[in-house]
Amino acid sequence: MVFEICDATRDDDGEDIADELLIEEDSIPKYLWKYWRKRNQIFSKFNEGVWINEQGWYSVTPEDVAINIATHVTKHTPASPLTILDGFAGTGANAIHFARQASVRRVIAIEKDATTLRCAMHNAKLYGVAEKIEFVLGDYFDFVEHFAGKSERWRVENRVDVVFLSPPWGGPGYRYDEVLDLEKMQPYSVSEILNAAYKLTTNIALYIPRTSDIIQLRNIVEYQYTQSSFHSRSSSDDDDDDDDDDSSSKGFSEQEKILLSYLHEDGHCVAICAYLGALAVPAMKDYGVVLIED
């Protein structure tokens, strides 16, 4: 279990990773051209010196979409100021726009690839929010285990209010699946990802392909929540409140509801953000949402 807290405020000229950065038109492989053409939609400050590598081009969240997600999350999380954990930070788009929200105190941005993390740190400085983001070089699952293993007092004092997850989808080839099996996502299944997140909070935002199997997602959420400590505590509280209550008649609980936000760019659906816990509340009229419940 090895991870490193990185200083995003230090000077970094990127000279040693210059060959890995794809920021000039003549360096862009053909299969990334469609992303290059939208570079200013991906990062509005692209022409001011954004850093992005090959992986970043096809995995980054477009800026308008990242802002939409950040706005929803901060509007519907009860706690304030907020700490948000971004489990797969990539080149920093989501972490940056979470950090730009006034109600956010701290963003923990985890990324296991050193070059990609340096891109994220550089981009955060470019957007003026590096001091609000704690960058972690390491594995999301290792970090969660480390956090969950601390004392209850420490976890309360350093609570994570929201976990945002934009996991690898398996490369650009995912789009050829008519319906995406969420348990075959590579290198991590959605079950693995949510199992870890539920060790920290029930307020989760999961960014997944638009072709995802939604019925499968509901089943995964229901199972992973019922296996979590939050469900155990909730069940105990219900028993204390009403010993005669038949919990089997409640169906899908408040914590197991899923709000599906179909996120659009240029009139086309580009992804789904599944909001769980307190986040499963419709926020805006201008984007398509579906609330899955009994």
PDB file of C-alpha atoms in Angstrom:
ATOM      1  CA  MET A   1       0.000   0.000   0.000  1.00  0.00           C
ATOM      2  CA  VAL A   2       2.065   2.909  -1.305  1.00  0.00           C
ATOM      3  CA  PHE A   3       0.841   6.381  -2.171  1.00  0.00           C
ATOM      4  CA  GLU A   4       2.396   9.819  -2.105  1.00  0.00           C
ATOM      5  CA  ILE A   5       0.914  13.250  -1.357  1.00  0.00           C
ATOM      6  CA  CYS A   6       2.249  15.590  -4.044  1.00  0.00           C
ATOM      7  CA  ASP A   7       2.881  19.337  -3.898  1.00  0.00           C
ATOM      8  CA  ALA A   8       0.998  20.942  -6.753  1.00  0.00           C
ATOM      9  CA  THR A   9       2.379  24.389  -6.013  1.00  0.00           C
ATOM     10  CA  ARG A  10       6.006  23.514  -6.816  1.00  0.00           C
ATOM     11  CA  ASP A  11       7.518  24.615 -10.110  1.00  0.00           C
ATOM     12  CA  ASP A  12       7.359  22.012 -12.881  1.00  0.00           C
ATOM     13  CA  ASP A  13       8.510  22.851 -16.406  1.00  0.00           C
ATOM     14  CA  GLY A  14       7.507  19.393 -17.699  1.00  0.00           C
ATOM     15  CA  GLU A  15      10.767  19.031 -19.624  1.00  0.00           C
ATOM     16  CA  ASP A  16      11.259  15.399 -18.649  1.00  0.00           C
ATOM     17  CA  ILE A  17       7.748  14.414 -19.786  1.00  0.00           C
ATOM     18  CA  ALA A  18       7.591  16.564 -22.926  1.00  0.00           C
ATOM     19  CA  ASP A  19       7.582  13.496 -25.191  1.00  0.00           C
ATOM     20  CA  GLU A  20       4.467  12.190 -23.412  1.00  0.00           C
ATOM     21  CA  LEU A  21       2.457  15.396 -23.766  1.00  0.00           C
ATOM     22  CA  LEU A  22       0.192  15.634 -26.814  1.00  0.00           C
ATOM     23  CA  ILE A  23      -0.474  19.360 -27.004  1.00  0.00           C
ATOM     24  CA  GLU A  24       0.528  20.213 -30.587  1.00  0.00           C
ATOM     25  CA  GLU A  25      -1.559  19.325 -33.624  1.00  0.00           C
ATOM     26  CA  ASP A  26       1.237  17.425 -35.358  1.00  0.00           C
ATOM     27  CA  SER A  27       1.672  15.163 -32.309  1.00  0.00           C
ATOM     28  CA  ILE A  28      -1.938  13.938 -32.224  1.00  0.00           C
ATOM     29  CA  PRO A  29      -2.510  10.333 -33.434  1.00  0.00           C
ATOM     30  CA  LYS A  30      -5.291   9.936 -35.970  1.00  0.00           C
ATOM     31  CA  TYR A  31      -7.594   8.143 -33.535  1.00  0.00           C
ATOM     32  CA  LEU A  32      -7.493  11.188 -31.223  1.00  0.00           C
ATOM     33  CA  TRP A  33      -8.282  13.824 -33.859  1.00  0.00           C
ATOM     34  CA  LYS A  34     -11.946  14.044 -32.872  1.00  0.00           C
ATOM     35  CA  TYR A  35     -10.872  14.955 -29.345  1.00  0.00           C
ATOM     36  CA  TRP A  36      -8.296  17.452 -30.597  1.00  0.00           C
ATOM     37  CA  ARG A  37     -10.963  19.289 -32.583  1.00  0.00           C
ATOM     38  CA  LYS A  38     -12.878  19.799 -29.326  1.00  0.00           C
ATOM     39  CA  ARG A  39      -9.830  20.788 -27.279  1.00  0.00           C
ATOM     40  CA  ASN A  40     -11.285  24.144 -26.228  1.00  0.00           C
ATOM     41  CA  GLN A  41     -14.504  22.434 -25.101  1.00  0.00           C
ATOM     42  CA  ILE A  42     -12.486  19.948 -23.082  1.00  0.00           C
ATOM     43  CA  PHE A  43     -10.412  22.687 -21.442  1.00  0.00           C
ATOM     44  CA  SER A  44     -11.431  26.299 -22.060  1.00  0.00           C
ATOM     45  CA  LYS A  45      -7.900  27.332 -21.078  1.00  0.00           C
ATOM     46  CA  PHE A  46      -6.266  24.900 -23.499  1.00  0.00           C
ATOM     47  CA  ASN A  47      -4.541  27.666 -25.445  1.00  0.00           C
ATOM     48  CA  GLU A  48      -3.128  29.053 -22.209  1.00  0.00           C
ATOM     49  CA  GLY A  49      -0.947  25.983 -21.720  1.00  0.00           C
ATOM     50  CA  VAL A  50      -2.988  22.951 -20.624  1.00  0.00           C
ATOM     51  CA  TRP A  51      -1.029  19.710 -20.339  1.00  0.00           C
ATOM     52  CA  ILE A  52      -2.630  16.467 -21.534  1.00  0.00           C
ATOM     53  CA  ASN A  53      -1.215  13.075 -22.482  1.00  0.00           C
ATOM     54  CA  GLU A  54      -2.556  10.274 -24.681  1.00  0.00           C
ATOM     55  CA  GLN A  55      -4.696   8.679 -21.976  1.00  0.00           C
ATOM     56  CA  GLY A  56      -6.036  12.080 -20.994  1.00  0.00           C
ATOM     57  CA  TRP A  57      -7.481  12.843 -24.427  1.00  0.00           C
ATOM     58  CA  TYR A  58      -9.963   9.969 -24.435  1.00  0.00           C
ATOM     59  CA  SER A  59     -10.686   9.842 -20.703  1.00  0.00           C
ATOM     60  CA  VAL A  60     -11.083  13.526 -19.755  1.00  0.00           C
ATOM     61  CA  THR A  61     -14.507  14.935 -18.891  1.00  0.00           C
ATOM     62  CA  PRO A  62     -15.466  17.868 -21.157  1.00  0.00           C
ATOM     63  CA  GLU A  63     -15.516  21.143 -19.238  1.00  0.00           C
ATOM     64  CA  ASP A  64     -19.259  21.877 -19.514  1.00  0.00           C
ATOM     65  CA  VAL A  65     -20.029  18.363 -18.308  1.00  0.00           C
ATOM     66  CA  ALA A  66     -17.565  18.660 -15.418  1.00  0.00           C
ATOM     67  CA  ILE A  67     -19.175  21.950 -14.378  1.00  0.00           C
ATOM     68  CA  ASN A  68     -22.651  20.346 -14.572  1.00  0.00           C
ATOM     69  CA  ILE A  69     -21.539  17.510 -12.274  1.00  0.00           C
ATOM     70  CA  ALA A  70     -19.775  19.834  -9.821  1.00  0.00           C
ATOM     71  CA  THR A  71     -22.852  22.073  -9.605  1.00  0.00           C
ATOM     72  CA  HIS A  72     -25.172  19.143  -8.922  1.00  0.00           C
ATOM     73  CA  VAL A  73     -22.888  17.585  -6.302  1.00  0.00           C
ATOM     74  CA  THR A  74     -22.373  20.793  -4.335  1.00  0.00           C
ATOM     75  CA  LYS A  75     -26.051  21.721  -4.466  1.00  0.00           C
ATOM     76  CA  HIS A  76     -27.255  18.420  -3.042  1.00  0.00           C
ATOM     77  CA  THR A  77     -24.649  17.472  -0.453  1.00  0.00           C
ATOM     78  CA  PRO A  78     -25.919  18.424   3.030  1.00  0.00           C
ATOM     79  CA  ALA A  79     -22.507  19.068   4.589  1.00  0.00           C
ATOM     80  CA  SER A  80     -20.565  22.298   4.126  1.00  0.00           C
ATOM     81  CA  PRO A  81     -17.730  22.998   3.601  1.00  0.00           C
ATOM     82  CA  LEU A  82     -17.261  19.883   1.526  1.00  0.00           C
ATOM     83  CA  THR A  83     -14.462  17.409   1.044  1.00  0.00           C
ATOM     84  CA  ILE A  84     -14.753  15.530  -2.252  1.00  0.00           C
ATOM     85  CA  LEU A  85     -12.638  12.543  -3.206  1.00  0.00           C
ATOM     86  CA  ASP A  86     -11.969  12.062  -6.933  1.00  0.00           C
ATOM     87  CA  GLY A  87     -10.875   8.445  -7.179  1.00  0.00           C
ATOM     88  CA  PHE A  88      -9.605   8.501 -10.769  1.00  0.00           C
ATOM     89  CA  ALA A  89      -8.496  12.087 -11.294  1.00  0.00           C
ATOM     90  CA  GLY A  90      -6.837  11.787 -14.703  1.00  0.00           C
ATOM     91  CA  THR A  91      -5.636  15.152 -16.026  1.00  0.00           C
ATOM     92  CA  GLY A  92      -7.751  16.994 -13.492  1.00  0.00           C
ATOM     93  CA  ALA A  93     -10.899  18.266 -15.206  1.00  0.00           C
ATOM     94  CA  ASN A  94     -13.383  17.152 -12.554  1.00  0.00           C
ATOM     95  CA  ALA A  95     -11.143  17.941  -9.574  1.00  0.00           C
ATOM     96  CA  ILE A  96     -10.597  21.454 -10.936  1.00  0.00           C
ATOM     97  CA  HIS A  97     -14.291  22.232 -11.249  1.00  0.00           C
ATOM     98  CA  PHE A  98     -15.127  20.739  -7.872  1.00  0.00           C
ATOM     99  CA  ALA A  99     -12.427  22.975  -6.383  1.00  0.00           C
ATOM    100  CA  ARG A 100     -13.888  26.037  -8.119  1.00  0.00           C
ATOM    101  CA  GLN A 101     -17.144  25.608  -6.190  1.00  0.00           C
ATOM    102  CA  ALA A 102     -17.375  27.996  -3.236  1.00  0.00           C
ATOM    103  CA  SER A 103     -18.768  25.358  -0.843  1.00  0.00           C
ATOM    104  CA  VAL A 104     -15.850  22.961  -1.423  1.00  0.00           C
ATOM    105  CA  ARG A 105     -13.057  23.138   1.146  1.00  0.00           C
ATOM    106  CA  ARG A 106     -10.852  20.370  -0.220  1.00  0.00           C
ATOM    107  CA  VAL A 107     -10.642  17.956  -3.129  1.00  0.00           C
ATOM    108  CA  ILE A 108      -8.590  14.767  -2.808  1.00  0.00           C
ATOM    109  CA  ALA A 109      -7.500  13.823  -6.340  1.00  0.00           C
ATOM    110  CA  ILE A 110      -6.067  10.329  -6.725  1.00  0.00           C
ATOM    111  CA  GLU A 111      -4.216   9.197  -9.853  1.00  0.00           C
ATOM    112  CA  LYS A 112      -1.886   6.220 -10.192  1.00  0.00           C
ATOM    113  CA  ASP A 113       0.009   7.375 -13.304  1.00  0.00           C
ATOM    114  CA  ALA A 114       2.728   9.892 -12.427  1.00  0.00           C
ATOM    115  CA  THR A 115       2.705  11.744 -15.761  1.00  0.00           C
ATOM    116  CA  THR A 116      -1.075  12.050 -15.777  1.00  0.00           C
ATOM    117  CA  LEU A 117      -1.016  13.384 -12.207  1.00  0.00           C
ATOM    118  CA  ARG A 118       1.582  15.990 -13.129  1.00  0.00           C
ATOM    119  CA  CYS A 119      -0.732  17.103 -15.944  1.00  0.00           C
ATOM    120  CA  ALA A 120      -3.539  17.444 -13.406  1.00  0.00           C
ATOM    121  CA  MET A 121      -1.397  19.469 -11.004  1.00  0.00           C
ATOM    122  CA  HIS A 122      -0.220  21.777 -13.785  1.00  0.00           C
ATOM    123  CA  ASN A 123      -3.783  22.268 -15.042  1.00  0.00           C
ATOM    124  CA  ALA A 124      -5.038  23.009 -11.524  1.00  0.00           C
ATOM    125  CA  LYS A 125      -2.442  25.788 -11.219  1.00  0.00           C
ATOM    126  CA  LEU A 126      -3.548  27.132 -14.593  1.00  0.00           C
ATOM    127  CA  TYR A 127      -7.143  27.347 -13.305  1.00  0.00           C
ATOM    128  CA  GLY A 128      -6.022  28.848  -9.997  1.00  0.00           C
ATOM    129  CA  VAL A 129      -7.256  26.093  -7.676  1.00  0.00           C
ATOM    130  CA  ALA A 130      -4.130  24.023  -6.919  1.00  0.00           C
ATOM    131  CA  GLU A 131      -4.142  25.046  -3.258  1.00  0.00           C
ATOM    132  CA  LYS A 132      -7.609  23.513  -2.739  1.00  0.00           C
ATOM    133  CA  ILE A 133      -6.631  20.129  -4.184  1.00  0.00           C
ATOM    134  CA  GLU A 134      -4.644  17.431  -2.404  1.00  0.00           C
ATOM    135  CA  PHE A 135      -3.020  15.382  -5.159  1.00  0.00           C
ATOM    136  CA  VAL A 136      -2.284  11.750  -4.366  1.00  0.00           C
ATOM    137  CA  LEU A 137      -0.042   9.578  -6.523  1.00  0.00           C
ATOM    138  CA  GLY A 138      -1.314   6.085  -5.920  1.00  0.00           C
ATOM    139  CA  ASP A 139      -4.173   3.630  -6.163  1.00  0.00           C
ATOM    140  CA  TYR A 140      -7.767   4.518  -5.305  1.00  0.00           C
ATOM    141  CA  PHE A 141      -8.386   1.188  -3.584  1.00  0.00           C
ATOM    142  CA  ASP A 142      -5.216   1.462  -1.460  1.00  0.00           C
ATOM    143  CA  PHE A 143      -6.163   4.971  -0.388  1.00  0.00           C
ATOM    144  CA  VAL A 144      -9.669   3.897   0.626  1.00  0.00           C
ATOM    145  CA  GLU A 145      -8.311   0.987   2.676  1.00  0.00           C
ATOM    146  CA  HIS A 146      -5.858   3.333   4.378  1.00  0.00           C
ATOM    147  CA  PHE A 147      -8.627   5.828   5.162  1.00  0.00           C
ATOM    148  CA  ALA A 148     -11.137   3.211   6.315  1.00  0.00           C
ATOM    149  CA  GLY A 149      -8.518   1.654   8.594  1.00  0.00           C
ATOM    150  CA  LYS A 150      -8.116   4.810  10.665  1.00  0.00           C
ATOM    151  CA  SER A 151      -9.869   5.345  13.995  1.00  0.00           C
ATOM    152  CA  GLU A 152     -13.480   6.481  13.969  1.00  0.00           C
ATOM    153  CA  ARG A 153     -12.503   9.812  15.502  1.00  0.00           C
ATOM    154  CA  TRP A 154      -9.915  10.414  12.761  1.00  0.00           C
ATOM    155  CA  ARG A 155     -12.414   9.484  10.051  1.00  0.00           C
ATOM    156  CA  VAL A 156     -14.990  11.899  11.469  1.00  0.00           C
ATOM    157  CA  GLU A 157     -12.449  14.722  11.663  1.00  0.00           C
ATOM    158  CA  ASN A 158     -11.238  14.012   8.116  1.00  0.00           C
ATOM    159  CA  ARG A 159     -14.559  12.949   6.662  1.00  0.00           C
ATOM    160  CA  VAL A 160     -15.132  12.529   2.944  1.00  0.00           C
ATOM    161  CA  ASP A 161     -18.541  13.945   2.036  1.00  0.00           C
ATOM    162  CA  VAL A 162     -18.701  12.787  -1.586  1.00  0.00           C
ATOM    163  CA  VAL A 163     -16.839  10.238  -3.685  1.00  0.00           C
ATOM    164  CA  PHE A 164     -16.689  11.017  -7.398  1.00  0.00           C
ATOM    165  CA  LEU A 165     -15.683   8.160  -9.684  1.00  0.00           C
ATOM    166  CA  SER A 166     -14.776   8.384 -13.347  1.00  0.00           C
ATOM    167  CA  PRO A 167     -13.076   5.006 -13.722  1.00  0.00           C
ATOM    168  CA  PRO A 168     -11.340   3.674 -16.818  1.00  0.00           C
ATOM    169  CA  TRP A 169     -13.904   2.407 -19.292  1.00  0.00           C
ATOM    170  CA  GLY A 170     -11.487   0.096 -21.092  1.00  0.00           C
ATOM    171  CA  GLY A 171     -10.147   2.532 -23.712  1.00  0.00           C
ATOM    172  CA  PRO A 172     -11.956   4.007 -26.729  1.00  0.00           C
ATOM    173  CA  GLY A 173     -13.261   0.577 -27.780  1.00  0.00           C
ATOM    174  CA  TYR A 174     -16.040   0.643 -25.154  1.00  0.00           C
ATOM    175  CA  ARG A 175     -18.298   2.566 -27.563  1.00  0.00           C
ATOM    176  CA  TYR A 176     -18.710  -0.469 -29.811  1.00  0.00           C
ATOM    177  CA  ASP A 177     -20.776  -2.285 -27.158  1.00  0.00           C
ATOM    178  CA  GLU A 178     -24.489  -1.797 -27.738  1.00  0.00           C
ATOM    179  CA  VAL A 179     -25.087  -2.363 -24.022  1.00  0.00           C
ATOM    180  CA  LEU A 180     -22.040  -2.186 -21.768  1.00  0.00           C
ATOM    181  CA  ASP A 181     -21.628  -4.900 -19.145  1.00  0.00           C
ATOM    182  CA  LEU A 182     -20.496  -2.916 -16.103  1.00  0.00           C
ATOM    183  CA  GLU A 183     -18.906  -5.972 -14.547  1.00  0.00           C
ATOM    184  CA  LYS A 184     -16.582  -6.346 -17.542  1.00  0.00           C
ATOM    185  CA  MET A 185     -15.206  -2.818 -17.450  1.00  0.00           C
ATOM    186  CA  GLN A 186     -11.422  -2.905 -17.417  1.00  0.00           C
ATOM    187  CA  PRO A 187      -9.379  -2.919 -15.280  1.00  0.00           C
ATOM    188  CA  TYR A 188     -12.022  -2.538 -12.536  1.00  0.00           C
ATOM    189  CA  SER A 189     -15.648  -3.614 -12.423  1.00  0.00           C
ATOM    190  CA  VAL A 190     -18.308  -1.249 -11.097  1.00  0.00           C
ATOM    191  CA  SER A 191     -18.902  -3.635  -8.183  1.00  0.00           C
ATOM    192  CA  GLU A 192     -15.267  -3.318  -7.091  1.00  0.00           C
ATOM    193  CA  ILE A 193     -15.357   0.459  -7.426  1.00  0.00           C
ATOM    194  CA  LEU A 194     -18.593   0.945  -5.464  1.00  0.00           C
ATOM    195  CA  ASN A 195     -17.613  -1.570  -2.799  1.00  0.00           C
ATOM    196  CA  ALA A 196     -14.657   0.653  -1.967  1.00  0.00           C
ATOM    197  CA  ALA A 197     -16.633   3.917  -2.162  1.00  0.00           C
ATOM    198  CA  TYR A 198     -19.251   2.676   0.306  1.00  0.00           C
ATOM    199  CA  LYS A 199     -16.483   2.388   2.920  1.00  0.00           C
ATOM    200  CA  LEU A 200     -16.374   6.198   2.961  1.00  0.00           C
ATOM    201  CA  THR A 201     -19.857   7.545   2.193  1.00  0.00           C
ATOM    202  CA  THR A 202     -23.195   6.866   0.525  1.00  0.00           C
ATOM    203  CA  ASN A 203     -22.948  10.122  -1.457  1.00  0.00           C
ATOM    204  CA  ILE A 204     -21.428   8.875  -4.680  1.00  0.00           C
ATOM    205  CA  ALA A 205     -21.320  10.176  -8.244  1.00  0.00           C
ATOM    206  CA  LEU A 206     -20.366   7.570 -10.850  1.00  0.00           C
ATOM    207  CA  TYR A 207     -19.453   8.683 -14.377  1.00  0.00           C
ATOM    208  CA  ILE A 208     -20.062   5.847 -16.847  1.00  0.00           C
ATOM    209  CA  PRO A 209     -20.596   5.294 -20.588  1.00  0.00           C
ATOM    210  CA  ARG A 210     -23.957   6.238 -22.092  1.00  0.00           C
ATOM    211  CA  THR A 211     -24.436   2.600 -23.201  1.00  0.00           C
ATOM    212  CA  SER A 212     -24.195   1.228 -19.647  1.00  0.00           C
ATOM    213  CA  ASP A 213     -26.626  -1.493 -18.555  1.00  0.00           C
ATOM    214  CA  ILE A 214     -28.851   0.500 -16.205  1.00  0.00           C
ATOM    215  CA  ILE A 215     -30.770  -2.460 -14.770  1.00  0.00           C
ATOM    216  CA  GLN A 216     -27.454  -4.080 -13.958  1.00  0.00           C
ATOM    217  CA  LEU A 217     -26.336  -0.845 -12.284  1.00  0.00           C
ATOM    218  CA  ARG A 218     -29.405  -0.819 -10.060  1.00  0.00           C
ATOM    219  CA  ASN A 219     -28.721  -4.405  -8.978  1.00  0.00           C
ATOM    220  CA  ILE A 220     -25.064  -3.606  -8.240  1.00  0.00           C
ATOM    221  CA  VAL A 221     -25.968  -0.535  -6.179  1.00  0.00           C
ATOM    222  CA  GLU A 222     -28.603  -2.412  -4.190  1.00  0.00           C
ATOM    223  CA  TYR A 223     -26.208  -5.255  -3.400  1.00  0.00           C
ATOM    224  CA  GLN A 224     -23.157  -3.114  -2.589  1.00  0.00           C
ATOM    225  CA  TYR A 225     -25.150  -0.792  -0.348  1.00  0.00           C
ATOM    226  CA  THR A 226     -26.667  -3.688   1.605  1.00  0.00           C
ATOM    227  CA  GLN A 227     -23.139  -5.048   2.173  1.00  0.00           C
ATOM    228  CA  SER A 228     -21.878  -1.727   3.537  1.00  0.00           C
ATOM    229  CA  SER A 229     -21.629  -0.523   7.129  1.00  0.00           C
ATOM    230  CA  PHE A 230     -24.033   2.310   6.290  1.00  0.00           C
ATOM    231  CA  HIS A 231     -26.798  -0.222   5.630  1.00  0.00           C
ATOM    232  CA  SER A 232     -26.045  -2.031   8.884  1.00  0.00           C
ATOM    233  CA  ARG A 233     -26.341   1.219  10.827  1.00  0.00           C
ATOM    234  CA  SER A 234     -29.522   2.206   8.990  1.00  0.00           C
ATOM    235  CA  SER A 235     -31.116  -1.188   9.649  1.00  0.00           C
ATOM    236  CA  SER A 236     -30.219  -0.940  13.325  1.00  0.00           C
ATOM    237  CA  ASP A 237     -31.743   2.537  13.570  1.00  0.00           C
ATOM    238  CA  ASP A 238     -34.931   1.329  11.890  1.00  0.00           C
ATOM    239  CA  ASP A 239     -35.213  -1.539  14.363  1.00  0.00           C
ATOM    240  CA  ASP A 240     -34.779   0.863  17.264  1.00  0.00           C
ATOM    241  CA  ASP A 241     -37.407   3.240  15.901  1.00  0.00           C
ATOM    242  CA  ASP A 242     -40.069   0.622  15.368  1.00  0.00           C
ATOM    243  CA  ASP A 243     -39.631  -2.973  16.481  1.00  0.00           C
ATOM    244  CA  ASP A 244     -42.847  -3.943  14.720  1.00  0.00           C
ATOM    245  CA  ASP A 245     -41.838  -2.462  11.362  1.00  0.00           C
ATOM    246  CA  ASP A 246     -41.559  -4.954   8.507  1.00  0.00           C
ATOM    247  CA  SER A 247     -38.382  -3.764   6.768  1.00  0.00           C
ATOM    248  CA  SER A 248     -38.886  -6.247   3.942  1.00  0.00           C
ATOM    249  CA  SER A 249     -41.862  -4.203   2.763  1.00  0.00           C
ATOM    250  CA  LYS A 250     -39.821  -1.028   2.227  1.00  0.00           C
ATOM    251  CA  GLY A 251     -38.340  -2.042  -1.113  1.00  0.00           C
ATOM    252  CA  PHE A 252     -35.632   0.171  -2.540  1.00  0.00           C
ATOM    253  CA  SER A 253     -34.446   2.501   0.267  1.00  0.00           C
ATOM    254  CA  GLU A 254     -33.698   6.215   0.020  1.00  0.00           C
ATOM    255  CA  GLN A 255     -29.966   5.440   0.045  1.00  0.00           C
ATOM    256  CA  GLU A 256     -30.343   2.993  -2.854  1.00  0.00           C
ATOM    257  CA  LYS A 257     -32.114   5.374  -5.228  1.00  0.00           C
ATOM    258  CA  ILE A 258     -30.209   6.270  -8.363  1.00  0.00           C
ATOM    259  CA  LEU A 259     -30.507   9.497 -10.298  1.00  0.00           C
ATOM    260  CA  LEU A 260     -29.274   9.054 -13.859  1.00  0.00           C
ATOM    261  CA  SER A 261     -28.142  12.256 -15.503  1.00  0.00           C
ATOM    262  CA  TYR A 262     -27.767  11.872 -19.276  1.00  0.00           C
ATOM    263  CA  LEU A 263     -25.047  14.378 -20.066  1.00  0.00           C
ATOM    264  CA  HIS A 264     -25.004  16.022 -23.484  1.00  0.00           C
ATOM    265  CA  GLU A 265     -22.474  17.872 -25.575  1.00  0.00           C
ATOM    266  CA  ASP A 266     -23.307  19.441 -28.948  1.00  0.00           C
ATOM    267  CA  GLY A 267     -26.736  17.801 -28.798  1.00  0.00           C
ATOM    268  CA  HIS A 268     -25.385  14.278 -28.287  1.00  0.00           C
ATOM    269  CA  CYS A 269     -25.375  12.184 -25.127  1.00  0.00           C
ATOM    270  CA  VAL A 270     -21.741  11.623 -24.176  1.00  0.00           C
ATOM    271  CA  ALA A 271     -22.053   9.875 -20.821  1.00  0.00           C
ATOM    272  CA  ILE A 272     -24.199   9.135 -17.784  1.00  0.00           C
ATOM    273  CA  CYS A 273     -23.556  10.335 -14.276  1.00  0.00           C
ATOM    274  CA  ALA A 274     -25.269   8.111 -11.717  1.00  0.00           C
ATOM    275  CA  TYR A 275     -25.925   9.970  -8.459  1.00  0.00           C
ATOM    276  CA  LEU A 276     -26.390   7.956  -5.272  1.00  0.00           C
ATOM    277  CA  GLY A 277     -27.318   8.784  -1.701  1.00  0.00           C
ATOM    278  CA  ALA A 278     -28.188  12.426  -1.012  1.00  0.00           C
ATOM    279  CA  LEU A 279     -27.156  13.284  -4.573  1.00  0.00           C
ATOM    280  CA  ALA A 280     -30.092  11.381  -6.117  1.00  0.00           C
ATOM    281  CA  VAL A 281     -32.248  14.488  -6.375  1.00  0.00           C
ATOM    282  CA  PRO A 282     -33.127  16.184  -9.691  1.00  0.00           C
ATOM    283  CA  ALA A 283     -31.437  19.572  -9.854  1.00  0.00           C
ATOM    284  CA  MET A 284     -32.066  21.157 -13.239  1.00  0.00           C
ATOM    285  CA  LYS A 285     -34.732  21.101 -15.919  1.00  0.00           C
ATOM    286  CA  ASP A 286     -32.275  21.376 -18.779  1.00  0.00           C
ATOM    287  CA  TYR A 287     -30.810  17.903 -18.734  1.00  0.00           C
ATOM    288  CA  GLY A 288     -32.430  14.506 -18.960  1.00  0.00           C
ATOM    289  CA  VAL A 289     -32.754  12.587 -15.706  1.00  0.00           C
ATOM    290  CA  VAL A 290     -34.302   9.302 -14.688  1.00  0.00           C
ATOM    291  CA  LEU A 291     -34.848   8.342 -11.055  1.00  0.00           C
ATOM    292  CA  ILE A 292     -34.696   4.578 -10.541  1.00  0.00           C
ATOM    293  CA  GLU A 293     -36.728   3.380  -7.586  1.00  0.00           C
ATOM    294  CA  ASP A 294     -39.504   0.959  -6.749  1.00  0.00           C
TER     295      ASP A 294
END
